[in-house]
Coordinates of C-alpha atoms in Angstrom, one line a residue:
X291 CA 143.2 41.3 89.5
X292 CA 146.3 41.6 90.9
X293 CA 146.9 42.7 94.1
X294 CA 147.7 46.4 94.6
X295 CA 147.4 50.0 95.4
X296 CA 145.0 51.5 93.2
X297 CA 145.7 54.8 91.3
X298 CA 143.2 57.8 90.3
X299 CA 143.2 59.6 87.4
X300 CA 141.8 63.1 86.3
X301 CA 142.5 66.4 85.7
X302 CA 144.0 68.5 88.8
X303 CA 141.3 70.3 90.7
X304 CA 142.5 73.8 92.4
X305 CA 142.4 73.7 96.5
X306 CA 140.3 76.1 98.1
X307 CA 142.0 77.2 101.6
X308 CA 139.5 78.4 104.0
X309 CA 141.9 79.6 106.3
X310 CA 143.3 83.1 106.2
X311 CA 147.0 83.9 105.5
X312 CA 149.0 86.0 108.4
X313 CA 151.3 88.7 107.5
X314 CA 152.3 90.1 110.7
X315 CA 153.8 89.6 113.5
X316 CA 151.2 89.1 116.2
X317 CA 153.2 88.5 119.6
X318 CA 154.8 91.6 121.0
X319 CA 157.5 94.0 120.3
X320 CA 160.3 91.7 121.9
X321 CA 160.2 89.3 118.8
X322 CA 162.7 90.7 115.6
X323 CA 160.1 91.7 112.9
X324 CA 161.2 90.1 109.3
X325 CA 161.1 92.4 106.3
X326 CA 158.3 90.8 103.5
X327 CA 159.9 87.7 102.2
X328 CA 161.2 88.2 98.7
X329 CA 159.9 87.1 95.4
X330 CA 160.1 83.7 94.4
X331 CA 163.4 83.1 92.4
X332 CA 164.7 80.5 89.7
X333 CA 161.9 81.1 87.5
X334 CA 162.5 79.5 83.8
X335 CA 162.6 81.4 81.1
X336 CA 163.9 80.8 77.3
X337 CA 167.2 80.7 76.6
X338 CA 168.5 79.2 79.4
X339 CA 171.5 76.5 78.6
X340 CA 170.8 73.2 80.2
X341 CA 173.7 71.7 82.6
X342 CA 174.6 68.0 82.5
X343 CA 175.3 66.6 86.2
X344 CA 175.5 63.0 87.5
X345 CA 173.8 61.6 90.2
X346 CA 174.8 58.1 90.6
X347 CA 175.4 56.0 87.5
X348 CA 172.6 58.3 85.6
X349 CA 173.7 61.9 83.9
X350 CA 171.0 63.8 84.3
X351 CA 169.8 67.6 83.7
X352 CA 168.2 70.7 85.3
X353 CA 167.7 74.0 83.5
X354 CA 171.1 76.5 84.5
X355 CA 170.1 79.3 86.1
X356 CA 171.3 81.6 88.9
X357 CA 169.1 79.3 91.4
X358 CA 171.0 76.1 90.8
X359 CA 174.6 77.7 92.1
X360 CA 175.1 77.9 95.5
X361 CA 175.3 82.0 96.3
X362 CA 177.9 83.1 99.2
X363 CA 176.6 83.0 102.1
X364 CA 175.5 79.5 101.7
X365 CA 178.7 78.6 100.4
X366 CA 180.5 79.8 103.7
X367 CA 177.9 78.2 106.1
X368 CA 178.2 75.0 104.3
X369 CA 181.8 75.1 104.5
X370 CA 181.9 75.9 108.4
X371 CA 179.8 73.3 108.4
X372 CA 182.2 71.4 107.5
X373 CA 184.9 71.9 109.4
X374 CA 182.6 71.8 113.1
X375 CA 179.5 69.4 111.9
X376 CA 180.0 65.7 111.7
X377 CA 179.8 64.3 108.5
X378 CA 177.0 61.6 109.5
X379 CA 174.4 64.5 110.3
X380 CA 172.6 64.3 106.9
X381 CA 171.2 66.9 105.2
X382 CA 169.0 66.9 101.8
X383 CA 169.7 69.6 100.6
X384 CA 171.9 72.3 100.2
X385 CA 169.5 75.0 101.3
X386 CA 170.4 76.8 104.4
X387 CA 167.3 78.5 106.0
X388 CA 167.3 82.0 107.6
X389 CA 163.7 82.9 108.6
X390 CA 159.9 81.7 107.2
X391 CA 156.4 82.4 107.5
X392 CA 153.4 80.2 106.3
X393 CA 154.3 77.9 103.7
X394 CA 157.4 79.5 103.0
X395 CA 161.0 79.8 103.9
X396 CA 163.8 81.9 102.8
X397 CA 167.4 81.1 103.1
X398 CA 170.3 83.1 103.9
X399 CA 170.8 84.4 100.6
X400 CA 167.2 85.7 100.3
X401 CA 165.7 82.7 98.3
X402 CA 162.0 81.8 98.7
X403 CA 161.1 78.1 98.7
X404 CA 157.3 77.0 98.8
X405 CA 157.5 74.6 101.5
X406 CA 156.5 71.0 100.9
X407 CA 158.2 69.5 103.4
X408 CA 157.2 71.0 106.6
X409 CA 159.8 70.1 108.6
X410 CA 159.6 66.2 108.1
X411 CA 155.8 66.8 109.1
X412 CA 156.5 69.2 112.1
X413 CA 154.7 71.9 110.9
X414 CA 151.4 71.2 109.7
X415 CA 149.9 74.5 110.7
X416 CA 152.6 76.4 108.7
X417 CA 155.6 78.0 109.6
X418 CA 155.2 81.3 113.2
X419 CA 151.5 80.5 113.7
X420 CA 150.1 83.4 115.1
X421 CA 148.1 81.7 117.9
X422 CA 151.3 79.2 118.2
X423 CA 153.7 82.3 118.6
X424 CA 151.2 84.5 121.1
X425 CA 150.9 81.6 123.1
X426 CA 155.1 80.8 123.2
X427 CA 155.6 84.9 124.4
X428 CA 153.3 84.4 126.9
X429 CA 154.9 81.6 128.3
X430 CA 158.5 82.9 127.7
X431 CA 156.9 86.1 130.3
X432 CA 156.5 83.5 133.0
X433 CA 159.0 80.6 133.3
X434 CA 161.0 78.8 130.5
X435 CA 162.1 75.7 132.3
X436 CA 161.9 73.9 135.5
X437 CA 162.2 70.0 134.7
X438 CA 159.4 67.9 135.1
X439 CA 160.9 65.9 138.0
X440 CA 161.5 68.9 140.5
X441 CA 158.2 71.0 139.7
X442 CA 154.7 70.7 138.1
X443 CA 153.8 73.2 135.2
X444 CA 150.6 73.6 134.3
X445 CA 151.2 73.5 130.7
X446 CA 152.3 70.1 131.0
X447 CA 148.3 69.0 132.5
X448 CA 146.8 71.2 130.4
X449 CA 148.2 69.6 126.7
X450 CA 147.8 65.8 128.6
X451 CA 143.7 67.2 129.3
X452 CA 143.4 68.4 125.8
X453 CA 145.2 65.5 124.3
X454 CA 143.2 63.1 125.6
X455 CA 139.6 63.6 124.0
X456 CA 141.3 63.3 121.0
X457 CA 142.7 60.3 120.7
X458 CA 140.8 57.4 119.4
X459 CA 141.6 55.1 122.0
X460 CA 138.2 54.2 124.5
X461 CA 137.7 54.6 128.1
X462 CA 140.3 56.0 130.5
X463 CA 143.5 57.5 129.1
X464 CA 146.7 58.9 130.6
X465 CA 149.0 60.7 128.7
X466 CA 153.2 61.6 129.6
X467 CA 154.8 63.7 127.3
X468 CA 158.8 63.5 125.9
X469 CA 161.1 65.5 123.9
X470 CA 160.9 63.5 120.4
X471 CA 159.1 60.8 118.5
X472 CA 162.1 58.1 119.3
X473 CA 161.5 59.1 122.8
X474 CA 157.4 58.2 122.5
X475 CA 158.2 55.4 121.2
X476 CA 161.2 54.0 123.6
X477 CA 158.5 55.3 126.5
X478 CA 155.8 53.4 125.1
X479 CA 157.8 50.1 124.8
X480 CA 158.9 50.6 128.5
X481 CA 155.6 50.9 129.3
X482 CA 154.1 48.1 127.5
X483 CA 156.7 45.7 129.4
X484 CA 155.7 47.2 132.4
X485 CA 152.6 46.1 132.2
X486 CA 152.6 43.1 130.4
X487 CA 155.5 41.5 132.4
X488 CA 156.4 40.6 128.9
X489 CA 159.8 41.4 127.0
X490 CA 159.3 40.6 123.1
X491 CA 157.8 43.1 120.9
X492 CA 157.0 42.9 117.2
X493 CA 157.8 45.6 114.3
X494 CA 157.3 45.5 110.3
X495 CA 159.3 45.6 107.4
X496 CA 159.7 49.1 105.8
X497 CA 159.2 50.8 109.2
X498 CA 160.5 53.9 110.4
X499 CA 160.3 54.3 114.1
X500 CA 163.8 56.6 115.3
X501 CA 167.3 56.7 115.9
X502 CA 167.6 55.4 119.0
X503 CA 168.8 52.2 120.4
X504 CA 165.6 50.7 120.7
X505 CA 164.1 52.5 117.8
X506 CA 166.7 52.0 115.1
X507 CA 166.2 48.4 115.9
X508 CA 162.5 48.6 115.4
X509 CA 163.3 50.2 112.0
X510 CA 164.3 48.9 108.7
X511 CA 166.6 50.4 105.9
X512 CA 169.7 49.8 107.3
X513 CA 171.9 52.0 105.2
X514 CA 172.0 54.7 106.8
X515 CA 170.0 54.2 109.7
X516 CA 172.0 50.8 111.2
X517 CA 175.4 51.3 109.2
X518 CA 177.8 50.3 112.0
X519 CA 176.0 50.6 115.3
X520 CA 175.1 47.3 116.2
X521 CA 174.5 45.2 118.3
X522 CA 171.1 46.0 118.1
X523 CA 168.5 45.3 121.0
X524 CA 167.5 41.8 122.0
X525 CA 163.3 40.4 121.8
X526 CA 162.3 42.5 118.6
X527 CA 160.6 40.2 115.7
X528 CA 159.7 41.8 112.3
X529 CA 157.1 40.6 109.8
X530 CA 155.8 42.0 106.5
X531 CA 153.8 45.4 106.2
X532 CA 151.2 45.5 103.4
X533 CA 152.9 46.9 100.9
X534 CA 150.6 46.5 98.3
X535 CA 152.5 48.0 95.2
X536 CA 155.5 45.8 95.3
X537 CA 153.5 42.4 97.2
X538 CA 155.8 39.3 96.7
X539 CA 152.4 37.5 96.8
X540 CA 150.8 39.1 93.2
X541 CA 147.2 37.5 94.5
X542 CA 143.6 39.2 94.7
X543 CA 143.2 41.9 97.1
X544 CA 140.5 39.5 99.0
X545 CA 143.1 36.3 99.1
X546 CA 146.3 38.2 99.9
X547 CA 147.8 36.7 102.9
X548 CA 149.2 40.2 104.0
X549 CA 145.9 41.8 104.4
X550 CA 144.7 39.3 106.9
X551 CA 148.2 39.8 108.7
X552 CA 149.2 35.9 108.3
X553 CA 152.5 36.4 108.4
X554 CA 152.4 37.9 112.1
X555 CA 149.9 35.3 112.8
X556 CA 152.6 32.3 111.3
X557 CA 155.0 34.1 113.8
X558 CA 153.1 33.6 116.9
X559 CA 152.4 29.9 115.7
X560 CA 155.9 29.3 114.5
X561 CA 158.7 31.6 116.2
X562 CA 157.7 32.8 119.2
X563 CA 155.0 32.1 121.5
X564 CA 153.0 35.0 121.9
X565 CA 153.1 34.8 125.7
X566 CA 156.6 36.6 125.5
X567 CA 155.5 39.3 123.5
X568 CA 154.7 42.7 125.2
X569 CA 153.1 44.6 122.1
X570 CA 152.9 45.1 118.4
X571 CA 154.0 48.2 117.1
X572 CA 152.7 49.7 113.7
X573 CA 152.7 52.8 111.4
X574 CA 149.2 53.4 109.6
X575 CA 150.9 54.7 106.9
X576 CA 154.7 54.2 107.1
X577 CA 156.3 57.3 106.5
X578 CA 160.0 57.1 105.8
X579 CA 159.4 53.9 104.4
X580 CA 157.9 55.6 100.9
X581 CA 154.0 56.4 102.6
X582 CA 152.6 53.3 101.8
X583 CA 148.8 52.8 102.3
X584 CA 148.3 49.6 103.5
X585 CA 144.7 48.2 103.1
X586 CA 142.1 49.0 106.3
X587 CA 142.0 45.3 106.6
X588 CA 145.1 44.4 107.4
X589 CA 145.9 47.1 110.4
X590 CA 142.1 45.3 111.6
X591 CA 143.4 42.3 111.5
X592 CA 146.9 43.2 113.5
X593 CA 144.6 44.4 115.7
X594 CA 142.2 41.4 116.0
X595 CA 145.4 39.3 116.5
X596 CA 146.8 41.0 118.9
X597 CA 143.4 41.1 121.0
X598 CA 143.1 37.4 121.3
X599 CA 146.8 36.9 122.4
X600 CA 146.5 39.6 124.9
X601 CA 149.3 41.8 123.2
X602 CA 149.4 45.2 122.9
X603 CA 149.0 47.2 119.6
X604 CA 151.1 50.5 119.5
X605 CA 150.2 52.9 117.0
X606 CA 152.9 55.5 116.2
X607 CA 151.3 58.2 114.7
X608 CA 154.1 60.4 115.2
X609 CA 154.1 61.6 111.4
X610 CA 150.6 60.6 110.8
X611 CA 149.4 62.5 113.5
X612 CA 147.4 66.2 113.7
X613 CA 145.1 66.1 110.7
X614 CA 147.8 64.8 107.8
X615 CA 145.1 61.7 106.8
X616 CA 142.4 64.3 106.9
X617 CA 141.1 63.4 110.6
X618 CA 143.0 63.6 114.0
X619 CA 144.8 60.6 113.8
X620 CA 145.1 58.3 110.9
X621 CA 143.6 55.4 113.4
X622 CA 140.1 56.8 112.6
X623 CA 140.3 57.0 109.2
X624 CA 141.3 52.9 109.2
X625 CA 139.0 52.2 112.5
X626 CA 141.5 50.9 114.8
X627 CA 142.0 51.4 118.8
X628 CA 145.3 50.8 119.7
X629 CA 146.2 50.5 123.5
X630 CA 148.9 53.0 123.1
X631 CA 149.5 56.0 120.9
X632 CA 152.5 58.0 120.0
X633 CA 152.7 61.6 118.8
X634 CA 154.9 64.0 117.7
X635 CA 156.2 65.9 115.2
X636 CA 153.4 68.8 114.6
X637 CA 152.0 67.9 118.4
X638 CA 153.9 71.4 118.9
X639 CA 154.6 72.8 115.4
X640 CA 158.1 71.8 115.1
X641 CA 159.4 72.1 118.6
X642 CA 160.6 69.3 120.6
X643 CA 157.6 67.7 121.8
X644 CA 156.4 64.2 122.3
X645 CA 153.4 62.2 124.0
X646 CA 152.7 58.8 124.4
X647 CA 148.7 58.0 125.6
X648 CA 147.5 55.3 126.2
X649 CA 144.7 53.1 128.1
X650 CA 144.6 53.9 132.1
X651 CA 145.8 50.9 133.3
X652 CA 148.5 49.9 130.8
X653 CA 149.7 53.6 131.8
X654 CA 150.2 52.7 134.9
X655 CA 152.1 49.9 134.4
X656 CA 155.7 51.6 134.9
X657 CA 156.4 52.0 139.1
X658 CA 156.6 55.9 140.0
X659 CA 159.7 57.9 138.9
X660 CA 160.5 55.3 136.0
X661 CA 159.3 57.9 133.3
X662 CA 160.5 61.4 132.8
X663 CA 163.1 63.1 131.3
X664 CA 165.1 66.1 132.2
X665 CA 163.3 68.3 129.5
X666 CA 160.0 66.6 128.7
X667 CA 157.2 68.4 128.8
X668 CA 159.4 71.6 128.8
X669 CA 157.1 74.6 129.1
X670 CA 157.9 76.3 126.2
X671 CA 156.9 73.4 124.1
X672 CA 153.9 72.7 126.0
X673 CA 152.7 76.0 125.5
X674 CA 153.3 75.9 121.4
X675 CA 151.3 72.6 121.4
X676 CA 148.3 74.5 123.4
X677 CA 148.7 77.2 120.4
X678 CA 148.7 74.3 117.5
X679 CA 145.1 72.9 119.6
X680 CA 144.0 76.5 119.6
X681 CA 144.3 76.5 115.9
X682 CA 142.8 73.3 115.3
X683 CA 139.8 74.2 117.3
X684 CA 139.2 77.2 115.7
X685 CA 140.5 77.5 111.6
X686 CA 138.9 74.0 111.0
X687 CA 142.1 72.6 110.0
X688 CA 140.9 68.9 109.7
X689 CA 138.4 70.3 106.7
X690 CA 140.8 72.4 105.1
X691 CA 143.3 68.8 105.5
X692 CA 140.4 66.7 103.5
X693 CA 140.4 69.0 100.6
X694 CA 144.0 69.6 100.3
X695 CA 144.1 65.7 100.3
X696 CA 141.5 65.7 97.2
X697 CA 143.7 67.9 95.5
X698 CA 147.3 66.2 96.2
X699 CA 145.3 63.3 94.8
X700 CA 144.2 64.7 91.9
X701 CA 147.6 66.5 91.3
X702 CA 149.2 63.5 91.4
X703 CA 147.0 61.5 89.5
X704 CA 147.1 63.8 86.7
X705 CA 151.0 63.8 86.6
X706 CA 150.7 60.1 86.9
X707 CA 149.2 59.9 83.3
X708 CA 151.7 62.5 81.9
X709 CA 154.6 60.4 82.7
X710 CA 155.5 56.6 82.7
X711 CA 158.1 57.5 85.6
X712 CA 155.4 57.5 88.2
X713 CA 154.5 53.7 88.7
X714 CA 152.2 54.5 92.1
X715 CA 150.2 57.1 93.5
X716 CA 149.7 56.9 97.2
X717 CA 147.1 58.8 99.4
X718 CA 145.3 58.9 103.0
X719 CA 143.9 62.8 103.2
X720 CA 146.9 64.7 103.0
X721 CA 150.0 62.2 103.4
X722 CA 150.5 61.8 99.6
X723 CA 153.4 60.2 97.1
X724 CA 154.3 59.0 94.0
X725 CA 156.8 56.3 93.9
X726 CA 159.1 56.4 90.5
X727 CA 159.7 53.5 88.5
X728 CA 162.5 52.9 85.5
X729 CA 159.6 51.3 84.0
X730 CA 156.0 50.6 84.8
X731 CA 156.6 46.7 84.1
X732 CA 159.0 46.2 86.0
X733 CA 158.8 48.6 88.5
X734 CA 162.7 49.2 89.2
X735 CA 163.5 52.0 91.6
X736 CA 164.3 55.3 89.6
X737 CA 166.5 56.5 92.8
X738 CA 168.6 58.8 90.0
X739 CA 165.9 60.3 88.4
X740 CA 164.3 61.2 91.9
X741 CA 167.1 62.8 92.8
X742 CA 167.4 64.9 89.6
X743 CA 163.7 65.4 89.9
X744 CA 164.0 66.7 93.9
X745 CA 167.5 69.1 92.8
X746 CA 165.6 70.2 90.2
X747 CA 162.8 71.6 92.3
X748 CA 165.3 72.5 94.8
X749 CA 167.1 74.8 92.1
X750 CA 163.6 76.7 91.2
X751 CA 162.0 77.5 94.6
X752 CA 160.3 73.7 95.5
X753 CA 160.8 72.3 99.0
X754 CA 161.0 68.9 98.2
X755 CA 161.8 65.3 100.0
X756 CA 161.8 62.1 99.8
X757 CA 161.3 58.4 101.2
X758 CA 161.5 54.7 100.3
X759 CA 163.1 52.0 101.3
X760 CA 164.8 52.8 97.5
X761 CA 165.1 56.7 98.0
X762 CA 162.4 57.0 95.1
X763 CA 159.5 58.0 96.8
X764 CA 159.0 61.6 96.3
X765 CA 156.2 62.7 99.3
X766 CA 154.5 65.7 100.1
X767 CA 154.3 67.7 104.0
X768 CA 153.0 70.9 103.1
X769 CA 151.1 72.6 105.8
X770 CA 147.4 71.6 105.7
X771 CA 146.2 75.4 105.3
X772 CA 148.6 76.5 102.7
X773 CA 147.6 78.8 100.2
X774 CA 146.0 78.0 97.2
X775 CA 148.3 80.1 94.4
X776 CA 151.4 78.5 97.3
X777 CA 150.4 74.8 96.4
X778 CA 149.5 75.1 92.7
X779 CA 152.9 77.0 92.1
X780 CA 154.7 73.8 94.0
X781 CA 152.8 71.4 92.1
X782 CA 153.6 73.4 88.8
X783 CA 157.5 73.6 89.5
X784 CA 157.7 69.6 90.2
X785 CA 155.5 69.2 87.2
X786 CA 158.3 70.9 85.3
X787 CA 161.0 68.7 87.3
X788 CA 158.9 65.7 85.8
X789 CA 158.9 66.8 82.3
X790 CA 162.4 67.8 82.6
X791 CA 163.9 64.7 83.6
X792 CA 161.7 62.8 81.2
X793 CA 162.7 65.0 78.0
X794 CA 166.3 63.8 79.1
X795 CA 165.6 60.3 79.6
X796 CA 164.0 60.1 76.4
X797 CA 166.9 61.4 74.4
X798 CA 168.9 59.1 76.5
X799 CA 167.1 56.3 74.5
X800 CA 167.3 57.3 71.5
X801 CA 171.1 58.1 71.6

């Protein structure tokens, strides 16, 4: 048996949402009331011409409809973007959102998107909560802003005293909170030297961890992320992640070197002695770098390793975090304890919000007034994160995550069998991928036909990203509660994206 992710397979099963849409505005007269978002456009119908368009070295196709043209009020913002925007702010799309609600956003020229992106993960409560909006107006009533380092806000204590309970880390915790996940995760490697007196720290292959000095060089894939900005920081030693789909080592799961983490143990033995390393940091599941799964095992024995060398495991769960692997934090659901933990990204439902916790002690490392920020913590952002806890402890979120992980599962098994271009399927709750593959066998990147497969959904109302170190990981963010007819629609229009692409590739062949 060779060693690998394994894939499911079976028919799609229909998620049951037990939470309740909102359609109104709940927070006060002084927010601007939306009109009903429109109907869903781009819909197929027979007749339509098909358009030939190149992506790459690969002519591909999507159907030609109104959808696929970029209307005129697009057209102008994306040219004034142009002329103001620098061109290394990246953007997927062509989509320029005006207002959204739920699971869906509209742009500027009244389209309606089902939203499977969530904001790169920001928003896994859905787009205006209710309790996240009434608890933002009550805060806007009272104060805005105040900085962190001239005056307390009780905001700030009250998200730290909620956070902490949560967090799968034992004993004593402290918790600071920061504007962004780069942020948590500069703050936590400050605070690891603190308190190890120790300068080196350890990162993986594949990972995605900011933009950020620091960060960027804690993360691989270096075009775009590194393209010209080096030199990067000093003391940072990478090793392999887990990567079970595309292991160099092609052994049994139970002799794989990678999921007893030999290669970081080789390090310590053979690179650098682990007395100068301050912490390892690891993604569960790495996020930008395609959602790979790696086997429980491995992050255990990371863990174990870094126990008896007195080095201290960082787990950034700043994408995994708030119910996306269908409990809290994606530590649980793999049965580690790191030391420190960073969060972000739906911590406040897509405002600028950040937290690092972490054991008592190891908190306490840094010497007083050596952490902060001019805007962390900011009230406003605070007070949205107290509304995204509200909602958790009240719409059972983390259940309605577990099912909606069943059925992205069983969704993308089931495409899986209908087409060869899917060569993995990758799941923890409801963090979910496919990787596409030129061919199963050899398991070349398809980085054109993802493209045509994410324009194409794009073009007929599908919110759509993707990931990889490749670009050919196509991955889902949709908000955990989203409505049942919501998702099946989404899954229906990528199925057509699918089936579309491969009807072209298959002609392709035979021409």
């Amino acid at each position: 048996m060779q060693c690998g992710h394994a894939t499911s397979s079976g028919s799609a099963q229909p998620y049951k949402s037990t939470s309740s849409r909102w359609s109104r505005n709940r927070i006060g007269s002084t927010v601007r009331r939306r009109s009903r978002i429109p109907r869903p456009f781009g819909t197929s119908s027979p007749g339509l011409t098909t358009t030939l368009y190149t992506t790459g070295e690969t002519t591909l196709s999507i159907d030609d409809s109104s959808s696929a043209t970029v209307t005129s009020r697009t057209a102008q913002l994306l040219d004034r973007r142009k002329k103001v925007i620098p061109r290394g702010v990246g953007h997927m799309t062509k989509i320029v959102a005006d207002h959204a609600e739920g699971s869906y956003l509209v742009d500027v020229d009244g389209r309606r998107f089902i939203d499977f992106s969530g904001g790169i993960g920001t928003l896994n409560i859905g787009h205006r909560h209710p309790a996240v909006m009434t608890r933002i107006q009550e805060q806007l009533d009272k104060l805005h802003h105040v900085a962190i380092g001239v005056a307390l806000t009780e905001p700030y204590i009250e998200v730290a005293e909620r956070l902490l309970p949560l967090v799968p880390i034992p004993g004593d915790k402290k918790a600071i909170l920061l504007n962004s996940g780069a942020e948590a995760v500069e703050n936590a490697i400050k605070i690891a030297r603190a308190y190890t007196k120790r300068r080196g720290v350890v990162c993986f292959e594949g990972a995605f961890h900011g933009r950020t000095l620091m960060t960027m060089t804690l993360s691989s894939k270096a075009n775009p992320y590194k393209t010209g900005f080096g030199p990067f920081a000093p003391d940072v030693y990478r090793v392999p992640y887990a990567y079970c789909y595309r292991c160099s080592h092609a052994d049994t799961p139970d002799r794989c070197p990678l999921h007893a983490a030999e290669p970081l143990q080789r390090l310590f033995s053979v690179e650098v002695d682990p007395s100068e390393i301050a912490a390892v940091i690891v993604e569960p599941v790495q996020g930008e770098g395609g959602f790979v799964v790696p086997p429980p095992e491995f992050l255990r024995a990371v863990q174990s390793i870094c126990r008896s060398h007195g080095v201290l495991l960082i787990a950034d769960e700043i994408q995994t975090g708030f119910g996306r692997t269908g409990k809290m934090f994606a530590c649980e659901s793999v049965g580690i304890e790191p030391d420190l933990l960073c969060i972000g990204k739906s911590l406040a439902d897509g405002l600028p919000l950040s937290a690092v916790v972490g054991r008592a002690e190891v908190m306490d490392g840094p010497v007083p007034g050596s952490l902060g920020g001019t805007y962390t913590g900011n009230p406003i952002s605070c007070a949205a994160a107290l509304g995204v806890l509200d909602a958790f402890e009240t719409e059972g979120i983390l259940d309605s995550a577990q099912r909606l992980g069943n059925a992205i599962r069983a969704h993308f098994s089931a495409l899986q069998q209908k087409y060869a271009l899917i060569g993995d399927v990758r799941t923890l709750g409801a963090m979910g991928a496919i990787e596409l593959v030129r061919s199963r066998k050899g398991r070349e990147p398809a980085k054109d036909e993802t493209q045509a497969v994410l324009e194409y959904c794009h073009a007929h109302g599908l919110l759509l990203i993707k990931a990889g170190m490749w670009d050919n990981v196509i991955r889902v963010l949709m908000p955990l509660n989203i409505p049942d007819k919501a998702l099946e629609d989404g899954f229906q229009i990528l199925d057509n994206a699918l089936a579309n692409v491969h009807l072209h590739n298959s002609h392709h062949e035979r021409v």
